[in-house]
Tab-separated table of C-alpha atoms and ligand atoms in Angstrom:
chain	number	residue	atom	x	y	z
B	1	MET	CA	93.617	82.942	157.601
B	2	ILE	CA	94.772	85.133	160.501
B	3	THR	CA	94.648	83.983	164.108
B	4	ASP	CA	94.444	86.860	166.569
B	5	GLY	CA	94.656	84.595	169.612
B	6	ARG	CA	90.956	84.918	170.331
B	7	SER	CA	89.219	83.858	167.146
B	8	THR	CA	89.998	83.046	163.553
B	9	VAL	CA	89.522	85.844	161.036
B	10	HIS	CA	89.066	85.010	157.375
B	11	PRO	CA	89.723	87.213	154.391
B	12	PRO	CA	86.431	88.672	153.215
B	13	GLY	CA	85.337	85.865	150.922
B	14	CYS	CA	82.668	83.178	150.973
B	15	ARG	CA	83.678	80.000	152.821
B	16	VAL	CA	81.947	77.963	150.115
B	17	CYS	CA	82.675	79.694	146.785
B	18	GLY	CA	85.187	82.490	147.508
B	19	GLN	CA	83.017	85.326	146.158
B	20	PRO	CA	82.637	88.582	148.144
B	21	ILE	CA	80.381	88.670	151.196
B	22	ARG	CA	78.031	91.528	152.023
B	23	ALA	CA	77.855	91.969	155.779
B	24	PHE	CA	74.396	92.759	157.179
B	25	PHE	CA	74.694	92.536	160.937
B	26	ASP	CA	77.346	92.759	163.634
B	27	PHE	CA	76.316	91.699	167.144
B	28	GLY	CA	79.678	92.761	168.584
B	29	ARG	CA	81.764	90.700	171.000
B	30	GLN	CA	79.990	87.521	172.046
B	31	PRO	CA	80.889	84.566	174.257
B	32	VAL	CA	80.690	80.883	173.269
B	33	SER	CA	76.945	80.264	173.515
B	34	ASP	CA	77.041	76.913	175.309
B	35	ALA	CA	80.018	77.747	177.573
B	36	PHE	CA	78.191	77.811	180.918
B	37	ARG	CA	80.733	78.763	183.579
B	38	ASP	CA	81.486	77.590	187.053
B	39	PRO	CA	80.949	80.568	189.437
B	40	ALA	CA	84.422	79.888	190.904
B	41	ASP	CA	86.047	80.152	187.451
B	42	ARG	CA	88.020	83.415	187.409
B	43	SER	CA	89.726	82.858	184.043
B	44	ALA	CA	89.120	85.335	181.228
B	45	GLU	CA	86.072	84.445	179.166
B	46	PHE	CA	86.643	83.815	175.458
B	47	HIS	CA	84.857	86.281	173.187
B	48	TYR	CA	84.707	86.699	169.420
B	49	ASP	CA	83.002	89.044	166.963
B	50	LEU	CA	79.614	87.694	165.866
B	51	ALA	CA	79.002	89.162	162.416
B	52	VAL	CA	76.966	87.798	159.514
B	53	GLY	CA	76.846	88.401	155.791
B	54	ALA	CA	75.449	86.925	152.572
B	55	CYS	CA	77.533	85.724	149.630
B	56	GLY	CA	76.856	87.551	146.361
B	57	GLY	CA	77.910	84.453	144.404
B	58	CYS	CA	76.166	81.466	146.020
B	59	ALA	CA	73.721	83.195	148.433
B	60	MET	CA	75.137	81.414	151.485
B	61	VAL	CA	74.562	83.405	154.684
B	62	GLN	CA	77.540	82.929	156.978
B	63	GLN	CA	79.595	84.344	159.812
B	64	SER	CA	82.803	86.241	159.211
B	65	HIS	CA	84.643	84.801	162.237
B	66	GLU	CA	84.931	81.170	163.103
B	67	VAL	CA	85.145	80.003	166.718
B	68	PRO	CA	87.582	77.051	166.909
B	69	ARG	CA	85.361	73.949	166.987
B	70	ALA	CA	87.082	72.411	170.021
B	71	ARG	CA	85.986	75.444	172.082
B	72	MET	CA	82.352	74.650	171.313
B	73	PHE	CA	82.160	70.847	171.033
B	74	HIS	CA	84.001	68.892	173.720
B	75	ALA	CA	83.399	66.402	176.533
B	76	ASP	CA	81.380	68.922	178.567
B	77	TYR	CA	79.168	70.276	175.757
B	78	PRO	CA	75.897	70.619	177.706
B	79	TYR	CA	73.099	70.452	175.096
B	80	ARG	CA	70.984	67.289	175.123
B	81	SER	CA	68.442	66.882	172.335
B	82	SER	CA	66.281	64.529	174.410
B	83	GLY	CA	65.512	67.284	176.943
B	84	SER	CA	62.456	68.102	174.833
B	85	ALA	CA	59.512	65.716	174.385
B	86	LEU	CA	58.716	67.499	171.115
B	87	MET	CA	62.172	66.751	169.693
B	88	ARG	CA	62.116	63.151	170.974
B	89	ASP	CA	58.831	62.594	169.131
B	90	HIS	CA	60.072	64.435	166.062
B	91	PHE	CA	63.215	62.294	165.661
B	92	GLU	CA	61.478	59.056	166.606
B	93	ALA	CA	58.914	59.690	163.859
B	94	PHE	CA	61.701	60.408	161.371
B	95	ALA	CA	63.568	57.207	162.345
B	96	HIS	CA	60.382	55.208	161.699
B	97	HIS	CA	59.975	56.964	158.355
B	98	LEU	CA	63.527	55.926	157.383
B	99	LEU	CA	62.917	52.347	158.543
B	100	ASP	CA	59.809	52.231	156.332
B	101	THR	CA	61.476	53.722	153.235
B	102	GLU	CA	65.234	54.092	152.551
B	103	LEU	CA	66.219	51.341	154.989
B	104	LYS	CA	64.070	48.652	153.360
B	105	VAL	CA	67.100	47.240	151.509
B	106	PRO	CA	69.318	44.253	152.418
B	107	ASP	CA	71.658	45.020	155.368
B	108	PRO	CA	71.242	48.822	155.372
B	109	PHE	CA	73.809	51.045	157.116
B	110	VAL	CA	72.921	54.519	158.495
B	111	VAL	CA	75.344	57.211	159.675
B	112	GLU	CA	74.325	60.261	161.691
B	113	ILE	CA	76.521	63.357	161.894
B	114	GLY	CA	76.037	65.056	165.289
B	115	SER	CA	74.021	62.254	166.908
B	116	ASN	CA	74.213	63.930	170.337
B	117	ASP	CA	72.468	61.728	172.957
B	118	GLY	CA	71.105	59.325	170.340
B	119	VAL	CA	67.699	60.979	170.127
B	120	MET	CA	67.262	59.671	166.544
B	121	LEU	CA	69.566	56.633	166.395
B	122	ARG	CA	68.133	54.915	169.485
B	123	THR	CA	65.054	53.982	167.417
B	124	ILE	CA	67.285	52.694	164.596
B	125	ALA	CA	69.335	50.687	167.134
B	126	GLN	CA	66.181	49.176	168.652
B	127	ALA	CA	65.134	48.044	165.166
B	128	GLY	CA	68.449	46.167	164.897
B	129	VAL	CA	69.669	48.216	161.918
B	130	ARG	CA	73.418	48.785	161.407
B	131	HIS	CA	74.259	52.377	162.300
B	132	LEU	CA	76.972	54.727	163.534
B	133	GLY	CA	76.707	58.117	165.211
B	134	VAL	CA	79.607	60.535	164.704
B	135	GLU	CA	79.654	62.837	167.714
B	136	PRO	CA	82.703	64.746	169.006
B	137	SER	CA	81.121	65.738	172.332
B	138	GLY	CA	82.055	62.867	174.643
B	139	GLY	CA	79.333	63.364	177.264
B	140	ALA	CA	76.590	63.388	174.630
B	141	ALA	CA	78.160	60.348	172.911
B	142	ASP	CA	78.174	58.418	176.202
B	143	ALA	CA	74.511	59.276	176.758
B	144	ALA	CA	73.733	57.764	173.331
B	145	ARG	CA	75.754	54.629	174.125
B	146	ALA	CA	73.635	54.156	177.260
B	147	HIS	CA	70.693	53.790	174.832
B	148	GLY	CA	72.436	51.069	172.810
B	149	VAL	CA	73.677	53.418	170.072
B	150	ARG	CA	77.078	52.843	168.425
B	151	VAL	CA	79.065	56.096	168.402
B	152	LEU	CA	82.439	57.316	167.161
B	153	THR	CA	83.619	60.229	169.359
B	154	GLU	CA	85.057	62.302	166.507
B	155	PHE	CA	84.308	65.213	164.224
B	156	PHE	CA	82.803	64.160	160.903
B	157	GLN	CA	85.146	65.274	158.142
B	158	GLU	CA	86.710	63.803	155.024
B	159	ASP	CA	89.218	61.522	156.768
B	160	SER	CA	86.857	60.150	159.451
B	161	ALA	CA	84.274	59.476	156.708
B	162	ARG	CA	86.824	57.529	154.647
B	163	ARG	CA	87.736	55.441	157.681
B	164	ILE	CA	84.068	54.630	158.323
B	165	ARG	CA	83.649	53.618	154.649
B	166	ASP	CA	86.683	51.313	154.929
B	167	GLU	CA	85.453	49.653	158.115
B	168	ASP	CA	81.664	49.541	157.691
B	169	GLY	CA	81.061	49.926	153.974
B	170	PRO	CA	78.831	52.487	152.249
B	171	ALA	CA	75.894	54.160	154.010
B	172	VAL	CA	72.491	54.212	152.326
B	173	VAL	CA	71.482	57.170	154.509
B	174	ILE	CA	73.662	59.873	156.055
B	175	PHE	CA	71.488	61.983	158.325
B	176	SER	CA	72.353	65.180	160.139
B	177	ALA	CA	70.111	67.537	162.126
B	178	ASN	CA	71.189	70.925	163.406
B	179	THR	CA	74.852	70.130	162.817
B	180	VAL	CA	75.937	70.714	159.192
B	181	SER	CA	75.307	74.468	159.639
B	182	HIS	CA	77.767	74.268	162.566
B	183	ILE	CA	80.671	73.094	160.377
B	184	ALA	CA	82.528	75.909	158.592
B	185	ARG	CA	84.392	73.386	156.410
B	186	LEU	CA	81.438	72.372	154.213
B	187	ASP	CA	83.932	71.163	151.590
B	188	SER	CA	85.221	68.545	154.008
B	189	VAL	CA	81.658	67.497	154.909
B	190	PHE	CA	80.675	67.015	151.247
B	191	ARG	CA	83.923	65.186	150.405
B	192	GLY	CA	83.290	62.929	153.394
B	193	VAL	CA	79.726	62.284	152.251
B	194	ASP	CA	81.053	61.578	148.746
B	195	ALA	CA	83.436	58.972	150.178
B	196	LEU	CA	80.853	57.302	152.415
B	197	LEU	CA	77.475	57.453	150.662
B	198	ALA	CA	76.208	54.505	148.573
B	199	PRO	CA	75.697	55.350	144.861
B	200	ASN	CA	71.936	55.805	145.247
B	201	GLY	CA	72.039	56.851	148.918
B	202	VAL	CA	70.688	60.066	150.405
B	203	PHE	CA	72.285	62.743	152.550
B	204	VAL	CA	69.439	64.201	154.630
B	205	VAL	CA	70.130	67.505	156.388
B	206	GLU	CA	67.749	69.232	158.784
B	207	ASP	CA	68.446	72.783	159.803
B	208	ARG	CA	66.928	76.160	160.604
B	209	TYR	CA	65.514	77.873	157.520
B	210	LEU	CA	66.767	81.364	156.731
B	211	GLY	CA	63.306	82.276	155.386
B	212	ASP	CA	61.686	81.522	158.752
B	213	ILE	CA	64.445	83.306	160.691
B	214	VAL	CA	63.930	86.436	158.582
B	215	ASP	CA	60.112	86.252	158.666
B	216	SER	CA	59.965	85.930	162.444
B	217	THR	CA	62.983	88.178	163.178
B	218	ALA	CA	64.497	85.272	165.126
B	219	PHE	CA	67.829	87.081	165.520
B	220	ASP	CA	68.716	84.765	168.403
B	221	GLN	CA	69.218	81.913	165.917
B	222	ILE	CA	72.468	83.683	165.098
B	223	TYR	CA	75.262	82.563	167.450
B	224	ASP	CA	78.672	80.872	167.233
B	225	GLU	CA	77.411	77.337	166.524
B	226	HIS	CA	75.193	78.478	163.643
B	227	PHE	CA	78.037	79.325	161.282
B	228	TYR	CA	75.688	79.090	158.263
B	229	LEU	CA	72.000	79.967	157.862
B	230	PHE	CA	70.647	77.800	155.068
B	231	SER	CA	68.210	78.516	152.231
B	232	VAL	CA	67.138	76.349	149.286
B	233	GLU	CA	69.295	78.436	146.972
B	234	SER	CA	72.468	78.241	149.090
B	235	VAL	CA	72.172	74.521	149.860
B	236	ARG	CA	71.409	73.724	146.212
B	237	ASN	CA	74.476	75.715	145.103
B	238	ALA	CA	76.743	74.115	147.720
B	239	SER	CA	75.512	70.618	146.810
B	240	ARG	CA	76.199	71.202	143.116
B	241	ARG	CA	79.714	72.402	143.825
B	242	PHE	CA	80.564	68.975	145.225
B	243	GLY	CA	78.791	66.768	142.674
B	244	PHE	CA	75.460	66.483	144.479
B	245	GLU	CA	71.926	67.707	143.805
B	246	LEU	CA	69.237	68.961	146.180
B	247	VAL	CA	66.389	66.587	145.261
B	248	ASP	CA	63.702	67.348	147.836
B	249	ILE	CA	62.785	69.641	150.701
B	250	THR	CA	60.232	69.434	153.508
B	251	ARG	CA	59.421	72.342	155.788
B	252	LEU	CA	59.005	71.474	159.446
B	253	PRO	CA	57.749	73.538	162.396
B	254	VAL	CA	60.440	72.522	164.947
B	255	HIS	CA	62.976	75.046	166.311
B	256	GLY	CA	60.847	77.895	164.975
B	257	GLY	CA	61.146	76.818	161.321
B	258	THR	CA	63.294	74.042	159.932
B	259	ILE	CA	63.839	72.524	156.487
B	260	ARG	CA	64.722	68.923	155.781
B	261	PHE	CA	66.964	68.947	152.684
B	262	THR	CA	67.332	65.646	150.802
B	263	ILE	CA	70.567	65.570	148.798
B	264	ALA	CA	71.637	62.809	146.377
B	265	ARG	CA	74.490	62.295	143.937
B	266	ALA	CA	73.918	64.400	140.806
B	267	GLY	CA	71.658	62.515	138.407
B	268	ALA	CA	70.907	59.669	140.853
B	269	ARG	CA	67.373	60.763	141.763
B	270	PRO	CA	64.653	62.949	140.242
B	271	VAL	CA	64.232	66.449	141.676
B	272	ALA	CA	60.876	66.980	143.412
B	273	PRO	CA	58.816	70.048	142.386
B	274	ALA	CA	59.004	71.438	145.952
B	275	VAL	CA	62.653	72.433	145.364
B	276	GLY	CA	61.957	74.667	142.369
B	277	GLU	CA	58.840	76.066	144.004
B	278	LEU	CA	60.549	77.330	147.160
B	279	LEU	CA	63.581	78.463	145.144
B	280	ALA	CA	61.254	80.642	143.054
B	281	VAL	CA	59.725	82.099	146.236
B	282	GLU	CA	63.201	82.882	147.631
B	283	ARG	CA	64.247	84.616	144.417
B	284	ALA	CA	61.010	86.598	144.125
B	285	ARG	CA	61.386	87.919	147.677
B	286	GLY	CA	65.155	88.446	147.391
B	287	LEU	CA	65.805	86.337	150.491
B	288	ALA	CA	69.603	86.725	150.419
B	289	GLY	CA	69.448	90.262	149.010
B	290	HIS	CA	70.471	93.379	150.880
B	291	ARG	CA	66.967	94.892	151.086
B	292	THR	CA	65.547	91.855	152.874
B	293	LEU	CA	68.523	91.408	155.171
B	294	ASP	CA	68.860	95.108	155.967
B	295	ARG	CA	65.193	95.184	156.988
B	296	PHE	CA	65.816	92.122	159.180
B	297	ALA	CA	68.734	94.016	160.760
B	298	GLU	CA	66.490	97.020	161.391
B	299	ARG	CA	63.829	94.849	163.063
B	300	THR	CA	66.536	93.195	165.180
B	301	ARG	CA	67.709	96.590	166.489
B	302	HIS	CA	64.094	97.501	167.181
B	303	ALA	CA	63.520	94.258	169.133
B	304	ARG	CA	66.520	95.027	171.327
B	305	THR	CA	65.186	98.504	172.170
B	306	GLU	CA	61.698	97.165	172.926
B	307	LEU	CA	62.925	94.290	175.071
B	308	VAL	CA	65.369	96.344	177.115
B	309	ASP	CA	62.780	99.122	177.618
B	310	LEU	CA	60.219	96.570	178.815
B	311	LEU	CA	62.630	94.892	181.251
B	312	ARG	CA	63.797	98.243	182.684
B	313	ARG	CA	60.236	99.461	183.074
B	314	LEU	CA	59.250	96.288	184.933
B	315	ARG	CA	62.289	96.530	187.189
B	316	ASP	CA	61.521	100.183	187.972
B	317	GLN	CA	57.950	99.157	188.870
B	318	GLY	CA	59.336	96.580	191.303
B	319	ARG	CA	58.178	93.576	189.219
B	320	THR	CA	60.239	90.392	189.196
B	321	VAL	CA	61.351	88.773	185.927
B	322	VAL	CA	62.996	85.351	185.612
B	323	GLY	CA	64.370	83.712	182.444
B	324	TYR	CA	63.075	80.342	181.231
B	325	GLY	CA	65.343	78.081	179.137
B	326	ALA	CA	69.109	78.687	179.228
B	327	THR	CA	69.310	78.140	175.475
B	328	ALA	CA	72.342	78.685	173.277
B	329	LYS	CA	70.153	81.246	171.489
B	330	SER	CA	69.758	83.237	174.712
B	331	ALA	CA	73.470	84.098	174.710
B	332	THR	CA	72.853	86.352	171.702
B	333	VAL	CA	69.820	87.949	173.350
B	334	THR	CA	71.436	88.684	176.708
B	335	ASN	CA	74.817	89.783	175.352
B	336	TYR	CA	73.557	91.795	172.386
B	337	CYS	CA	70.853	93.493	174.508
B	338	GLY	CA	73.067	93.922	177.582
B	339	ILE	CA	70.735	91.915	179.837
B	340	GLY	CA	72.450	90.838	183.064
B	341	PRO	CA	71.406	89.646	186.549
B	342	ASP	CA	70.152	93.193	187.344
B	343	LEU	CA	67.281	92.686	184.890
B	344	VAL	CA	66.991	88.875	184.957
B	345	PRO	CA	68.367	87.490	188.260
B	346	TYR	CA	68.317	83.836	187.158
B	347	ILE	CA	67.234	81.464	184.392
B	348	CYS	CA	65.401	78.185	185.067
B	349	ASP	CA	66.382	75.236	182.891
B	350	SER	CA	65.881	71.463	182.972
B	351	THR	CA	69.454	70.537	181.876
B	352	PRO	CA	71.373	69.167	184.916
B	353	ALA	CA	74.775	70.155	183.427
B	354	LYS	CA	73.709	73.827	183.354
B	355	HIS	CA	72.527	73.978	186.991
B	356	GLY	CA	74.646	76.064	189.353
B	357	LYS	CA	76.489	77.545	186.370
B	358	LEU	CA	76.530	81.093	185.020
B	359	ALA	CA	75.192	81.798	181.538
B	360	PRO	CA	78.013	82.853	179.180
B	361	GLY	CA	78.834	86.546	178.994
B	362	SER	CA	75.812	87.753	180.956
B	363	GLY	CA	76.789	85.843	184.116
B	364	ILE	CA	73.119	85.117	184.887
B	365	PRO	CA	72.875	82.061	187.221
B	366	VAL	CA	71.051	78.957	185.956
B	367	ARG	CA	68.745	77.104	188.350
B	368	PRO	CA	66.612	73.967	188.084
B	369	PRO	CA	62.934	74.315	187.086
B	370	ALA	CA	61.904	73.755	190.734
B	371	ALA	CA	63.271	77.247	191.511
B	372	PHE	CA	60.658	78.754	189.191
B	373	ALA	CA	57.755	78.342	191.642
B	374	ASP	CA	59.850	79.280	194.660
B	375	PRO	CA	58.253	81.850	194.544
B	376	TYR	CA	56.837	82.520	191.062
B	377	PRO	CA	58.132	85.745	189.507
B	378	ASP	CA	55.666	88.285	188.108
B	379	TYR	CA	57.027	87.723	184.581
B	380	ALA	CA	58.989	84.968	182.839
B	381	LEU	CA	61.161	85.764	179.826
B	382	LEU	CA	60.815	82.748	177.539
B	383	PHE	CA	64.256	82.170	176.001
B	384	ALA	CA	63.176	78.658	174.861
B	385	TRP	CA	60.348	80.114	172.727
B	386	ASN	CA	60.595	77.165	170.321
B	387	HIS	CA	59.403	74.917	173.169
B	388	ALA	CA	56.613	77.298	174.262
B	389	GLU	CA	53.823	74.748	174.130
B	390	GLU	CA	55.686	72.113	176.141
B	391	ILE	CA	56.965	74.603	178.730
B	392	MET	CA	53.697	76.500	179.172
B	393	ALA	CA	51.852	73.204	179.635
B	394	LYS	CA	54.391	72.086	182.271
B	395	GLU	CA	54.232	75.457	184.001
B	396	HIS	CA	50.472	76.070	183.653
B	397	ARG	CA	50.246	76.964	187.344
B	398	PHE	CA	52.399	80.033	186.709
B	399	ALA	CA	49.825	81.652	184.412
B	400	ALA	CA	47.006	80.426	186.664
B	401	ALA	CA	48.697	82.276	189.541
B	402	GLY	CA	48.699	85.490	187.472
B	403	GLY	CA	52.191	85.164	185.970
B	404	ARG	CA	52.844	86.547	182.471
B	405	TRP	CA	55.173	85.273	179.765
B	406	ILE	CA	57.395	87.684	177.846
B	407	ARG	CA	58.191	86.679	174.258
B	408	TYR	CA	60.446	88.436	171.744
B	409	VAL	CA	59.874	86.297	168.610
B	410	PRO	CA	58.305	87.304	166.253
B	411	ARG	CA	58.132	90.609	168.218
B	412	VAL	CA	58.407	91.719	171.810
B	413	HIS	CA	55.089	91.033	173.508
B	414	VAL	CA	53.595	89.908	176.817
B	415	VAL	CA	51.268	86.901	176.873
L	1	JHZ	P1	66.769	74.545	172.574
L	1	JHZ	C1	70.931	74.044	170.850
L	1	JHZ	O1	70.263	75.293	170.826
L	1	JHZ	C2	72.285	74.209	170.239
L	1	JHZ	P2	69.351	75.811	172.025
L	1	JHZ	C3	72.380	73.818	168.783
L	1	JHZ	N1	73.253	74.756	168.120
L	1	JHZ	C4	71.075	73.801	168.073
L	1	JHZ	O2	71.013	74.050	166.909
L	1	JHZ	C5	69.873	73.323	168.805
L	1	JHZ	O3	70.165	73.079	170.154
L	1	JHZ	C6	69.351	72.052	168.200
L	1	JHZ	C7	65.514	73.803	178.341
L	1	JHZ	N2	64.163	73.278	178.528
L	1	JHZ	O4	66.238	73.248	172.127
L	1	JHZ	C8	66.506	72.752	177.885
L	1	JHZ	C9	63.546	73.387	179.778
L	1	JHZ	O5	64.142	73.944	180.717
L	1	JHZ	O6	65.901	75.703	172.318
L	1	JHZ	C10	67.467	73.510	177.006
L	1	JHZ	O7	68.518	74.069	177.785
L	1	JHZ	N3	62.305	72.861	179.946
L	1	JHZ	C11	72.963	72.444	168.648
L	1	JHZ	O8	70.080	75.635	173.300
L	1	JHZ	C12	66.615	74.648	176.461
L	1	JHZ	O9	65.486	74.780	177.327
L	1	JHZ	C13	61.628	72.241	178.928
L	1	JHZ	O10	60.498	71.786	179.139
L	1	JHZ	O11	68.907	77.168	171.662
L	1	JHZ	C14	66.089	74.359	175.063
L	1	JHZ	O12	67.115	74.479	174.131
L	1	JHZ	C15	62.256	72.159	177.645
L	1	JHZ	C16	61.554	71.509	176.488
L	1	JHZ	C17	63.521	72.682	177.491
L	1	JHZ	O13	68.172	74.714	171.901
L	2	SAH	N1	71.216	66.206	165.992
L	2	SAH	C1	70.864	66.664	167.294
L	2	SAH	C2	72.017	67.405	167.969
L	2	SAH	C3	72.263	68.807	167.535
L	2	SAH	S1	73.495	69.542	168.545
L	2	SAH	C4	69.632	67.520	167.261
L	2	SAH	O1	69.218	67.945	166.185
L	2	SAH	O2	69.092	67.826	168.322
L	2	SAH	C5	74.846	69.605	167.413
L	2	SAH	C6	75.748	68.411	167.636
L	2	SAH	O3	76.713	68.347	166.590
L	2	SAH	C7	76.524	68.496	168.942
L	2	SAH	O4	76.240	67.362	169.714
L	2	SAH	C8	77.979	68.595	168.490
L	2	SAH	O5	78.883	67.957	169.358
L	2	SAH	C9	77.932	67.925	167.121
L	2	SAH	N2	78.969	68.313	166.145
L	2	SAH	C10	79.559	69.512	165.975
L	2	SAH	N3	80.457	69.453	164.957
L	2	SAH	C11	80.418	68.201	164.464
L	2	SAH	C12	81.103	67.516	163.430
L	2	SAH	N4	82.027	68.121	162.666
L	2	SAH	N5	80.823	66.207	163.223
L	2	SAH	C13	79.886	65.576	163.954
L	2	SAH	N6	79.204	66.173	164.966
L	2	SAH	C14	79.469	67.470	165.203
L	3	ZN	ZN1	79.495	81.841	148.096
């Protein structure tokens, strides 16, 4: 491992199995995606090289440079899962599902890795079930505590997991959504799960699905926090390496295409047919192969050209364009496409911690949603495309007033 003072560079080998990686895309220098800056902050902005490749041995798609985790996840980490009604409903439904199934045992104990503001665990807490969130970002952890959720403000890793096992006993469910892909040290995660999980317990992991990212050319799902992009093949291989088995999968529509992976100790549970079925589809299409990923890279370059051409044309015609949703994903779009305040003068977003700040790299100011109608722009560039339904319903007056939405997933188009 070499530290160049800006980011950590690893020898060209898979972070899971050590085999060679085939690079398929390099987005160039990128900022930390959730590092919204104070306009008065004159310090140099941290940048790193955002490049992705696929392992020839275990099929894991991963980044070649790792941003130190403390730069991403800290007391001021701004993302709050509960900012979306869709995600609140999604996790509440899943909590009820757990309460009705895995948690119907005497004195169950549930652990969540990356519990954020308690969007899932608040339902578990209300049901009076023993639980613990493990969440390094202090502000998010405090927000969960305000909802009656018990939280440990730490990174989940082998040693914290062992401590939890010693103090609280084994967990029948370890759940983690949109977090395991953020942890480069998967070995430490699996060893921690091994230490903490009950013999017949389940480790349930929800994350973006590589197949959906490729199919919809959702290149903006690639940014610092998403160190890995998971497939059935790569998660099955990683699980096996650490004495576990992928026993079930469920595809879900949230965040533009998610999979819920259910992982158990090897031999503890039967493997559902869905695993082999999607694995066969991945192999038949060569999901982690160079043809598929090179075509994805080509479509990504094409999307950049189309989007920048559209924004320049609109500017030259005197049309106004405002961004909607200061997502982490948007950092890749703005910085890879070179979109700054000249093309998109501000972004409206409902997260209070982002208001009055500048989006990372691009320096585009973030304003509250009230600024959107004051006055309406001619066009709105929907960075939070995964929340399109919720946002378009909230902002229905914009379209009624003649406003148009610009989308870039699955292709650049105006709605
Ligand atoms: P959203 C983050 O990604 C980071 P982001 C992380 N890496 C990840 O994987 C996912 O979350 C889970 C705003 N908004 O969900 C709020 C409105 O303004 O696409 C958010 O800033 N009005 C952990 O940031 C953003 O949009 C609304 O009505 O890409 C949405 O962020 C709604 C619903 C949202 O995640
Ligand atoms: N589960 C929520 C939150 C996702 S945001 C949801 O799906 O919406 C990712 C969260 O993981 C952040 O709150 C971040 O602080 C946390 N996180 C990052 N690394 C972690 C680690 N090693 N252990 C536990 N949480 C971690
Ligand atoms: Zn590998």
